[in-house]
mmCIF file of C-alpha atoms in Angstrom:
data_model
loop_
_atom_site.group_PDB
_atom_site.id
_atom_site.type_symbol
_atom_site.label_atom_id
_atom_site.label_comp_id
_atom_site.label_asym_id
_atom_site.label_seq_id
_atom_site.Cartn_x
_atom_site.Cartn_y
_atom_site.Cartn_z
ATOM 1 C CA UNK A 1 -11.289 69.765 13.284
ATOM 2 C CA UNK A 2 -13.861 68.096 15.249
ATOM 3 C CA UNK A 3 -15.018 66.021 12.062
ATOM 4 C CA UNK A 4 -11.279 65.219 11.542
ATOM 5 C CA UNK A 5 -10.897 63.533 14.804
ATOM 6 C CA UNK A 6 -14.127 61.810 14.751
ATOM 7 C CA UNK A 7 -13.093 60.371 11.128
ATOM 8 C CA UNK A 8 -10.034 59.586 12.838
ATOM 9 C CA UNK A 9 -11.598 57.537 15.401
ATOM 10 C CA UNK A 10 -14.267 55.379 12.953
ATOM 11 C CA UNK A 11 -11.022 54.243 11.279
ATOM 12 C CA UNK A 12 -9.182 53.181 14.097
ATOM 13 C CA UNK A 13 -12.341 51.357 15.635
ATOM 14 C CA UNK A 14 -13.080 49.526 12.181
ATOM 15 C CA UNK A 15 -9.166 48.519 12.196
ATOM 16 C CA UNK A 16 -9.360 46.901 15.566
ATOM 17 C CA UNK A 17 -12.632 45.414 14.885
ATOM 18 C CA UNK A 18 -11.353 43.638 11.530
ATOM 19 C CA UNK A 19 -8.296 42.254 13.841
ATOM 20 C CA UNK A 20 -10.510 40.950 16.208
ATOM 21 C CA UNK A 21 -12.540 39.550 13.722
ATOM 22 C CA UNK A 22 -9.660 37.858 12.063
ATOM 23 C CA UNK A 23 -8.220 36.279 15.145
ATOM 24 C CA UNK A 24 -11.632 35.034 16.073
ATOM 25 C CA UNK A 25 -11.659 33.293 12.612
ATOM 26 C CA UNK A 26 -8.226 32.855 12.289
ATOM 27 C CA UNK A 27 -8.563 29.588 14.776
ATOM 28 C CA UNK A 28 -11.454 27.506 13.560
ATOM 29 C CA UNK A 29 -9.201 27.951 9.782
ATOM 30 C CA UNK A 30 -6.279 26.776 11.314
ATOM 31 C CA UNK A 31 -7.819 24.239 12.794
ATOM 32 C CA UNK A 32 -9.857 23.164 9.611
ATOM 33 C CA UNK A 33 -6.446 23.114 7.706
ATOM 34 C CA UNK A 34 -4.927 20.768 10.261
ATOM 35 C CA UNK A 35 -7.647 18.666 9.936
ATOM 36 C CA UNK A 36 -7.286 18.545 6.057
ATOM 37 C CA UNK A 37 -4.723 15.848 4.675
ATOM 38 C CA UNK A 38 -2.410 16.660 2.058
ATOM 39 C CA UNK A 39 -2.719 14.198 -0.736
ATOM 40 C CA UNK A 40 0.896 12.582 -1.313
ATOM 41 C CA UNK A 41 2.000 10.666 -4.844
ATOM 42 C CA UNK A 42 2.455 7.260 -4.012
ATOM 43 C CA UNK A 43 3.699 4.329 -6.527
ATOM 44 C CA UNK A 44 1.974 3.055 -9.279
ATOM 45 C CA UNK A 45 -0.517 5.759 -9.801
ATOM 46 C CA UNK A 46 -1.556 5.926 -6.588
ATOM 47 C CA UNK A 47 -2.022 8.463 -3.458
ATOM 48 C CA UNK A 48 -1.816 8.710 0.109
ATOM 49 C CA UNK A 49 -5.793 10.335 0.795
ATOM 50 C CA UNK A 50 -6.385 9.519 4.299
ATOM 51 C CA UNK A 51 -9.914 9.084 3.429
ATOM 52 C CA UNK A 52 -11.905 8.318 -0.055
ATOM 53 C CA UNK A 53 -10.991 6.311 -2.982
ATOM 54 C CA UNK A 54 -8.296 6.488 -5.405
ATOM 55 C CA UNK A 55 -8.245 6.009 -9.349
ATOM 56 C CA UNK A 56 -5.168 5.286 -11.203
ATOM 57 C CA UNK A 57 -4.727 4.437 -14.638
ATOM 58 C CA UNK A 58 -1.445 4.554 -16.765
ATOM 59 C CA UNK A 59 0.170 3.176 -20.435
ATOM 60 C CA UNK A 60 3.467 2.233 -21.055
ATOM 61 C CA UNK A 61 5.799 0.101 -22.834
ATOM 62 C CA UNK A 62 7.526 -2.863 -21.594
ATOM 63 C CA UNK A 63 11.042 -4.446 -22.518
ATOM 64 C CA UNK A 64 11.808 -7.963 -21.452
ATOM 65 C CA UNK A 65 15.202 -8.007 -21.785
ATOM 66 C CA UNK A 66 18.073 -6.906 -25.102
ATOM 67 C CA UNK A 67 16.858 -9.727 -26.969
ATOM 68 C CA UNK A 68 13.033 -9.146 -27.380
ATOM 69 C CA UNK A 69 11.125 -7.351 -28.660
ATOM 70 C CA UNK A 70 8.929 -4.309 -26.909
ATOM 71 C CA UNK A 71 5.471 -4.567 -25.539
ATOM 72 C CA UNK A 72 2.844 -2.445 -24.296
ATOM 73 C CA UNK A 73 1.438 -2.429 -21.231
ATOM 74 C CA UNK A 74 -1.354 -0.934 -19.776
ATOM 75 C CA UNK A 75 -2.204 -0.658 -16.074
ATOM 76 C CA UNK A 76 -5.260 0.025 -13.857
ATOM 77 C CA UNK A 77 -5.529 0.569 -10.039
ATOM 78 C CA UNK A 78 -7.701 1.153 -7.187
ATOM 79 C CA UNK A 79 -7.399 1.558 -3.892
ATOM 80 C CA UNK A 80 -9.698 2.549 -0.535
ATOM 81 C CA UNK A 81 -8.686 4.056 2.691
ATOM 82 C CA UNK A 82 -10.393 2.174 5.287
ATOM 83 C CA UNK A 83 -8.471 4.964 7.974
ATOM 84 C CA UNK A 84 -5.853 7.210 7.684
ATOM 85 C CA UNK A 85 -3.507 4.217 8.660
ATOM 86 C CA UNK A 86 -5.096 1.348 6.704
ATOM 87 C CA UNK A 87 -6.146 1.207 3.073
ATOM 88 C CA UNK A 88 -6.786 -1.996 0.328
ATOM 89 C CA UNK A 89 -6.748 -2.084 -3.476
ATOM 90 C CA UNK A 90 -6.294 -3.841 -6.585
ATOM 91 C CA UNK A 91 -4.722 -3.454 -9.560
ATOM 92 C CA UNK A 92 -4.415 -5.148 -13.411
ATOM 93 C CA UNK A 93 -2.083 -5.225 -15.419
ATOM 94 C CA UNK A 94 -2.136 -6.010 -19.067
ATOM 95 C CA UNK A 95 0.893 -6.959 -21.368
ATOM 96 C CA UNK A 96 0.622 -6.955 -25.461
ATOM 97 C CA UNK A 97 2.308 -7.216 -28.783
ATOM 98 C CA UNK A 98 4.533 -8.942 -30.500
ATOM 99 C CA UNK A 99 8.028 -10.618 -29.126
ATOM 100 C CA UNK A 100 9.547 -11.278 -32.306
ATOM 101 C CA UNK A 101 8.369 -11.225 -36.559
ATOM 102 C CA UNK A 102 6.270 -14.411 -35.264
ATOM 103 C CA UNK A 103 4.915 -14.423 -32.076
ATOM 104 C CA UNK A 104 2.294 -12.081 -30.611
ATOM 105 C CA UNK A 105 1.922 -12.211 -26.456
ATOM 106 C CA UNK A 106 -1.253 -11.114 -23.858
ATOM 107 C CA UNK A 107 -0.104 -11.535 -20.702
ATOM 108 C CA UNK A 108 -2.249 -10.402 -17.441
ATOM 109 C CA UNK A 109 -1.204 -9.651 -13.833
ATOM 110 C CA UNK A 110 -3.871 -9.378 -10.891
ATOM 111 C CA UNK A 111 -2.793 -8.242 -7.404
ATOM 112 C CA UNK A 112 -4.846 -7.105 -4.582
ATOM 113 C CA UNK A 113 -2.803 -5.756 -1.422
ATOM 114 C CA UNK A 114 -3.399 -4.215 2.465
ATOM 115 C CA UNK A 115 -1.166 -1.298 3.096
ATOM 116 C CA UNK A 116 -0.491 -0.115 6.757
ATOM 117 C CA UNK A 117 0.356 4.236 6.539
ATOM 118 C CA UNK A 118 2.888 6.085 8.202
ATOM 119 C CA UNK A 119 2.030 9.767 7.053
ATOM 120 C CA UNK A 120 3.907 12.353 8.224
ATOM 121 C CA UNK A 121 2.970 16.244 6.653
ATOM 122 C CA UNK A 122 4.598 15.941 3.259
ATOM 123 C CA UNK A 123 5.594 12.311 3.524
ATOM 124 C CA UNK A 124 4.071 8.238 3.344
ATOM 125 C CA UNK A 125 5.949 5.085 3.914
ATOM 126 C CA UNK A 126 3.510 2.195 3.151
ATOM 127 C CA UNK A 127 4.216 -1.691 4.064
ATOM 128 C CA UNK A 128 1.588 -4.596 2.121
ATOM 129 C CA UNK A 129 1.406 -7.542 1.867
ATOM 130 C CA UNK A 130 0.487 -8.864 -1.779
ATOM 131 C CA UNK A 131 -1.329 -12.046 -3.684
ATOM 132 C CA UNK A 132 -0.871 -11.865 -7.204
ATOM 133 C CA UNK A 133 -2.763 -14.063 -10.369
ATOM 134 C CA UNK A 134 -0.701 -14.610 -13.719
ATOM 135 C CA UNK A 135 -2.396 -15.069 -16.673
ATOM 136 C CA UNK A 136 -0.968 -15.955 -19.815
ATOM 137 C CA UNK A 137 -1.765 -17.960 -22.924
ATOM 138 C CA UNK A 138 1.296 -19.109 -24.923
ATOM 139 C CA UNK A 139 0.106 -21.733 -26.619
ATOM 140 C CA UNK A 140 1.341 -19.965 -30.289
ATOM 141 C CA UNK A 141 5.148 -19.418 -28.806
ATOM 142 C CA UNK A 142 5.224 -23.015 -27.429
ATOM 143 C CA UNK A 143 4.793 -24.179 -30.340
ATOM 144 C CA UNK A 144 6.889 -22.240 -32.160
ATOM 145 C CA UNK A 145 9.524 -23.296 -29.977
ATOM 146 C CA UNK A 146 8.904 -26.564 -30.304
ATOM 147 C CA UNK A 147 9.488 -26.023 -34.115
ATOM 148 C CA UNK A 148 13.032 -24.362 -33.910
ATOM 149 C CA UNK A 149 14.060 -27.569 -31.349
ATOM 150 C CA UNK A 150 13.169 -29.789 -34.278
ATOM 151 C CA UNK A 151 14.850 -27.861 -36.819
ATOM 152 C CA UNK A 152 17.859 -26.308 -35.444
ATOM 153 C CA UNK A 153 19.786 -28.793 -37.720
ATOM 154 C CA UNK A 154 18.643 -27.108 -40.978
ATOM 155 C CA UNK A 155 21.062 -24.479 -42.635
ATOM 156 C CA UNK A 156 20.797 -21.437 -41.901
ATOM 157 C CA UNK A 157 18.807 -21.827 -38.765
ATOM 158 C CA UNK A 158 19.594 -19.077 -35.687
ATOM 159 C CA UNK A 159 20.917 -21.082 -32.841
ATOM 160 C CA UNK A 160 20.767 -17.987 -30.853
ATOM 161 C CA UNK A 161 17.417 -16.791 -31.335
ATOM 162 C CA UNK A 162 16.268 -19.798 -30.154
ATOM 163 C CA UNK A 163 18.032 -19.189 -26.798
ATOM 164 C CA UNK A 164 16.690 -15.399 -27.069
ATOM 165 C CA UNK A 165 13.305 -16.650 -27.349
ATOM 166 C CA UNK A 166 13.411 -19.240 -24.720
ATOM 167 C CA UNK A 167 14.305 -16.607 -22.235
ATOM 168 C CA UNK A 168 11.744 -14.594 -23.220
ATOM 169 C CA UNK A 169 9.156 -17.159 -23.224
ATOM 170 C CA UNK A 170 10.649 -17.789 -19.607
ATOM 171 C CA UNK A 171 9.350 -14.192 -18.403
ATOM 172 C CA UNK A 172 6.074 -14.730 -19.248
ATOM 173 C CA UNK A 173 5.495 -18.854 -18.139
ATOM 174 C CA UNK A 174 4.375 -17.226 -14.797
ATOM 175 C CA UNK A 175 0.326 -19.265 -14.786
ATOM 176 C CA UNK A 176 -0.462 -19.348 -11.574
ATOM 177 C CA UNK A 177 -0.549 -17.526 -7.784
ATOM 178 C CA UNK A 178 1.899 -15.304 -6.047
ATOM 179 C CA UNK A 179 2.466 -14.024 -3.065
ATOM 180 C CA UNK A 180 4.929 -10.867 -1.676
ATOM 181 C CA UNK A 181 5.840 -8.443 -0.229
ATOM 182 C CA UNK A 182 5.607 -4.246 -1.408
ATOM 183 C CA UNK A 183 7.773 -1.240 0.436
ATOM 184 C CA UNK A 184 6.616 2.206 -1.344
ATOM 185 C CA UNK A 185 7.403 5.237 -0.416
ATOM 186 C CA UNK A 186 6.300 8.991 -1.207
ATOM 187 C CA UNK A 187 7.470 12.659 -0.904
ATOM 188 C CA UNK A 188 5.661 16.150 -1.921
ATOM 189 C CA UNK A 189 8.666 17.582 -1.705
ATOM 190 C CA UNK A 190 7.283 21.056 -2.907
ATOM 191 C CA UNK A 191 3.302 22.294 -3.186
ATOM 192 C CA UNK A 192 3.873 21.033 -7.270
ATOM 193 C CA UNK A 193 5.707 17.925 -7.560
ATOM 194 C CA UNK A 194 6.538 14.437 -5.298
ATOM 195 C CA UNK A 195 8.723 11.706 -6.186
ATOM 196 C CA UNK A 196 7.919 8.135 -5.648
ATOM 197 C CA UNK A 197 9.668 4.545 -5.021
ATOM 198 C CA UNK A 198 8.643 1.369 -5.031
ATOM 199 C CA UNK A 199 10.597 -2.615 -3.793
ATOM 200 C CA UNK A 200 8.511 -5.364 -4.481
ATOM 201 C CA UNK A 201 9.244 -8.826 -4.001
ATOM 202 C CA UNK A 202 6.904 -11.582 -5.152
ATOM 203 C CA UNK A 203 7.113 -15.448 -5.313
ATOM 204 C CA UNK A 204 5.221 -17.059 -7.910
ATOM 205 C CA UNK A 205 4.157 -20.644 -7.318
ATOM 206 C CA UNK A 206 5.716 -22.192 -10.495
ATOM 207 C CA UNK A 207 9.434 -21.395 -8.824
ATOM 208 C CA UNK A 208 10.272 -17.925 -9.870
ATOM 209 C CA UNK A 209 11.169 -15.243 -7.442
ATOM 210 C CA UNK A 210 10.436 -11.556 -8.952
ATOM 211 C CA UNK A 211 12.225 -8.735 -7.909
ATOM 212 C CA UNK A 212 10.735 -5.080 -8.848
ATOM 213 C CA UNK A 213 12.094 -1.758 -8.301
ATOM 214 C CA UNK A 214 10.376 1.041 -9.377
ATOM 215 C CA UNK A 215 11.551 5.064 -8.938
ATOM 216 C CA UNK A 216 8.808 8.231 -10.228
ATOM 217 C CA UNK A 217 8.110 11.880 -10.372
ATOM 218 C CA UNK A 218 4.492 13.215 -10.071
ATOM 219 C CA UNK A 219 3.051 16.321 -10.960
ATOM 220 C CA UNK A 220 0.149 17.994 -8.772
ATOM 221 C CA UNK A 221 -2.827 18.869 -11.427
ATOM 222 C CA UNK A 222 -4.713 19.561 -8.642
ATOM 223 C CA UNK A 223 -2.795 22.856 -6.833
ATOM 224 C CA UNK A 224 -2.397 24.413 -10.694
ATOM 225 C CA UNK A 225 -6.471 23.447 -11.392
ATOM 226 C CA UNK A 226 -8.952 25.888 -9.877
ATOM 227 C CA UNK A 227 -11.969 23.146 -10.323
ATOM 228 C CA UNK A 228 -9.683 20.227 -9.695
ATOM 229 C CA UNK A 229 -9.001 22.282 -6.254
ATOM 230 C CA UNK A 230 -12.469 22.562 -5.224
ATOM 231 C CA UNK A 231 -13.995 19.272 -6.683
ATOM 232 C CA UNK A 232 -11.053 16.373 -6.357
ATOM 233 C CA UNK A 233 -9.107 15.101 -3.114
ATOM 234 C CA UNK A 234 -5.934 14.632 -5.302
ATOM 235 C CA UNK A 235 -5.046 14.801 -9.460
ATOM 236 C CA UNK A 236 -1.524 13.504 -10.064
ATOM 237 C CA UNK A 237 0.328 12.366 -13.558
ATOM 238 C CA UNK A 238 3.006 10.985 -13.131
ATOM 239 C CA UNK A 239 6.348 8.998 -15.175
ATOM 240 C CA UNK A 240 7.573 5.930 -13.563
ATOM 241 C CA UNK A 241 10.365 3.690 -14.496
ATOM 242 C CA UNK A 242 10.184 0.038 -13.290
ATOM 243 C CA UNK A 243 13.417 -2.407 -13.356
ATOM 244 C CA UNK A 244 12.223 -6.181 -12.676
ATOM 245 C CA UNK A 245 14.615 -9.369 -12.128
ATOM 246 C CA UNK A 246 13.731 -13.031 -12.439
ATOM 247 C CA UNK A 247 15.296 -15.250 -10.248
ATOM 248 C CA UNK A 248 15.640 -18.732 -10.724
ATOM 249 C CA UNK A 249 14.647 -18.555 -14.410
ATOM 250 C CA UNK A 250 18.140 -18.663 -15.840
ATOM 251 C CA UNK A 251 17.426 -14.898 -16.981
ATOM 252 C CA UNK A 252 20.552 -12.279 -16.749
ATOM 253 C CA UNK A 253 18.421 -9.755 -17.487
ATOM 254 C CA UNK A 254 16.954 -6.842 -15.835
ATOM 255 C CA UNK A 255 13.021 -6.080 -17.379
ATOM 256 C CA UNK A 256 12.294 -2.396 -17.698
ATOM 257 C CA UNK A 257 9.452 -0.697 -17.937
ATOM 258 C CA UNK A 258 8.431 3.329 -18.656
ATOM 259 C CA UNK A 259 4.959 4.705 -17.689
ATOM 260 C CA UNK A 260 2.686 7.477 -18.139
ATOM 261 C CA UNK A 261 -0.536 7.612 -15.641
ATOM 262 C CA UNK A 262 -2.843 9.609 -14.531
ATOM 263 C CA UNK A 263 -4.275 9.472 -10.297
ATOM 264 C CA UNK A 264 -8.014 10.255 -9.498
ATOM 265 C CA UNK A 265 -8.819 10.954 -5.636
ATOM 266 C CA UNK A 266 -12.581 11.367 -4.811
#
């Protein structure tokens, strides 16, 4: 009976001890977890860190409007948190293929941008301003426009692919500098997935005012990834859509764009 009781006893004593132990601990963990930030999907392949450097690549194709042909696009990004509040990055953009039977396009986008943070838990609303760099070499379109001008006489000449491909050849006659504004926005709206959305509004120094709106859904790699876990800040893929709008081109149509990517935090 004795030996009962005393048994008794041990168990009790090791029960309280592992509660004590566990609220001793319990405090520096909660405290480490508040200190950890949540890594939120942000636009374009991108993610709210706090701290480190993020990595986002993606693929796509492009569609300049009902009248042209597809493209594809590929698109690269970086971006550094200077603070939890502040962070700067660039990001390329290259367009390719062909816009009709004759002509073949590359056409390249640089921007580099400043974001100010307002994180919140699960959610980021970002505010940048943005310089952009167009790139383009249509030297082979021009002159294949300047072919159909001189021949639309001839029988059996298209009038109105001429006017297709002048609009097209409109969306990508932006050579120069730009300069805008970006709003972006981004939710984790469960441990697994975040949605994204993106205004941007850029004016491009050869008189065309760019309007780009761009909704997207990410995935969290990293909270399904034991080694991604341990080893990465943040591991996102993510589809985006993108809907752009020239102004002052003389272009009714909305641009659209569909993406694939893949976001690196380190």
């Amino acid at each position: 009976m004795k030996k009962a009781v005393l048994w008794i006893c041990c168990m009790v004593l090791s029960a309280f001890a592992a509660e004590a132990s566990e609220s001793v601990q319990s405090p520096d963990s909660s405290q480490k977890a508040d200190k950890e930030v949540q890594s939120i999907a942000l636009p374009r392949q991108s993610a709210y860190l706090g701290k480190g450097i993020s990595v986002g690549i993606a693929g796509g194709v492009f569609k300049p409007s009902g009248d042209c042909d597809c493209l594809g696009v590929w698109q690269g990004q970086l971006e550094y948190y200077y603070s939890p509040w502040i962070s700067g990055g660039i990001d390329v953009r290259f367009f390719g293929g062909d816009l009709d039977s004759d002509v073949m396009v590359l056409y390249q986008r640089y921007r580099m941008d400043v974001r100010g943070h307002f994180q919140y838990k699960s959610f980021d609303v970002f505010l940048a301003p943005v310089l952009g760099l167009e790139t383009t070499d249509l030297q082979e379109f021009r002159e294949e426009w300047d072919n159909r001008q001189d021949e639309w006489w001839k029988p059996g000449m298209d009038l109105d692919s001429v006017v297709y491909q002048k609009d097209c050849e409109k969306m990508f006659s932006l050579d120069g500098f730009s300069g805008g504004v970006e709003l972006g926005v981004g939710w984790k709206f469960t441990r697994l997935f975040g949605v994204t959305g993106d205004f941007l509004y850029e004016y491009n120094f050869s008189g065309a005012h760019l309007l780009t709106l761009t909704p997207g859904l990410a995935f969290s790699l990293k909270d399904v990834w034991p080694w991604a876990n341990r080893t990465l800040a943040s591991l996102w893929i993510s589809v985006e859509a993108s809907f752009q709008r020239y102004f002052n081109r003389g272009v009714p149509d909305w641009a659209s764009t569909g993406f694939l990517g893949l976001q690196v935090g380190i």
